[in-house]
């Protein structure tokens, strides 16, 4: 039997957790031959609900689930011990009328202890994906509190934005989502993000050649993707959960699978200064993976329109970094 992969999920009793952990346990992420041990981390008041999730997992009798470890947030090291992946979902979601950045003072402090415990207890090959908002800056906080964990191990999730943008383009062009490639999200997972239709391809052609309505691309397309999270909160009374869990699964798969030639995926990673993004910021880029680490894909052209969008989202990330300077 293969050595099990240990995957920690914080906030496992929450909405996203409930849509996520059964899919990881079932083998959908790491494959049907790869055993997984799930590590659940929750705040003490949620431990009862977490027991319920655990009972339901047992009742699924997944052959790939090789064990469950539960820990509360007072014992983070137990939760993250020897974990190869830490999926940081646990945090407070925004409500109607809020921006994700409004959560920075509530959720930011969670990520100091998270970073420290990952450094102390996780496996030497640990990879971390931050989902809890504002995810770019929460990831920055965790990474800066775990200086011994290499900077290429840290991701904040913009795959949900990529999936949203891909669907919008496919619907407009009347093609299957699989025909859309290189749909990159740049910058922050926020209302300033830049969904880069100029470099996206549809059926191998430039999206701007396939979709002639450029006013839509520059206007409604971008704002629909930027504001989709808020639209879901307005409609559902709660933030996206199934689509967020699905995107997290896509994100982890994109990390562990070598990226096919010519393709890219979006995630926010520690900038090396590429495309003029300040070094050290956690900003979304087009990435390729070799199954272990990522590279920022080079050669994406940015015209004046795109440069202005990228500048705006990077400026917001800089501002968020200043706001949490005491946590870094
Ligand atoms: P939720 O309230 O349903 O669940 C959050 C869970 O986290 C709860 O069970 C809660 O007990 C737990 N929790 C709270 N503080 C914690 C801590 N310090 N450590 C561990 N667990 C803790 O919320 P949700 O809908 O699952 O959303 C979780 C987060 O994900 C929110 O911040 C939300 O904004 C964010 N989110 C991000 C994306 C993205 O694309 N990056 C998408 C959707 C949601
Ligand atoms: C999303 O994009 O759906 C999440 O970040 C939740 C939110 O607050 O919008």
Short mmCIF file of N, CA and C and ligand atoms in Angstrom, two decimals, residues 94 100 133 160 164 189 229-230 233 239-240, ligand 2:
data_model
loop_
_atom_site.label_atom_id
_atom_site.label_comp_id
_atom_site.label_asym_id
_atom_site.label_seq_id
_atom_site.Cartn_x
_atom_site.Cartn_y
_atom_site.Cartn_z
N UNK A 94 -17.52 36.83 4.68
CA UNK A 94 -18.16 38.15 4.70
C UNK A 94 -19.67 38.00 4.56
N UNK A 100 -14.24 41.72 0.83
CA UNK A 100 -13.45 40.68 1.50
C UNK A 100 -12.39 41.31 2.40
N UNK A 133 -10.72 34.36 3.58
CA UNK A 133 -10.51 35.72 3.06
C UNK A 133 -10.07 36.73 4.12
N UNK A 160 -11.25 29.78 -8.21
CA UNK A 160 -12.69 29.99 -8.34
C UNK A 160 -12.95 31.14 -9.32
N UNK A 164 -14.92 30.88 -12.82
CA UNK A 164 -16.04 31.79 -13.13
C UNK A 164 -15.81 32.47 -14.48
N UNK A 189 -7.62 38.30 -4.93
CA UNK A 189 -8.96 37.69 -4.95
C UNK A 189 -9.92 38.70 -4.31
N UNK A 229 -18.67 36.80 -6.24
CA UNK A 229 -18.81 36.37 -4.84
C UNK A 229 -19.92 37.13 -4.15
N UNK A 230 -19.97 38.45 -4.37
CA UNK A 230 -21.01 39.28 -3.74
C UNK A 230 -22.38 38.92 -4.29
N UNK A 233 -23.55 35.85 -2.52
CA UNK A 233 -23.98 36.17 -1.13
C UNK A 233 -25.36 36.81 -1.16
N UNK A 239 -22.00 32.78 1.52
CA UNK A 239 -21.02 32.84 0.44
C UNK A 239 -20.86 31.49 -0.24
N UNK A 240 -20.28 31.54 -1.41
CA UNK A 240 -20.11 30.35 -2.24
C UNK A 240 -19.45 29.24 -1.43
C1 LIG B 2 -16.09 34.10 -3.31
O1 LIG B 2 -15.41 34.62 -4.19
O2 LIG B 2 -17.19 33.56 -3.55
C2 LIG B 2 -15.57 34.07 -1.90
O3 LIG B 2 -14.39 34.80 -1.79
C3 LIG B 2 -16.59 34.49 -0.89
C4 LIG B 2 -16.85 35.97 -0.96
O4 LIG B 2 -16.77 36.62 0.09
O5 LIG B 2 -17.14 36.47 -2.04
#
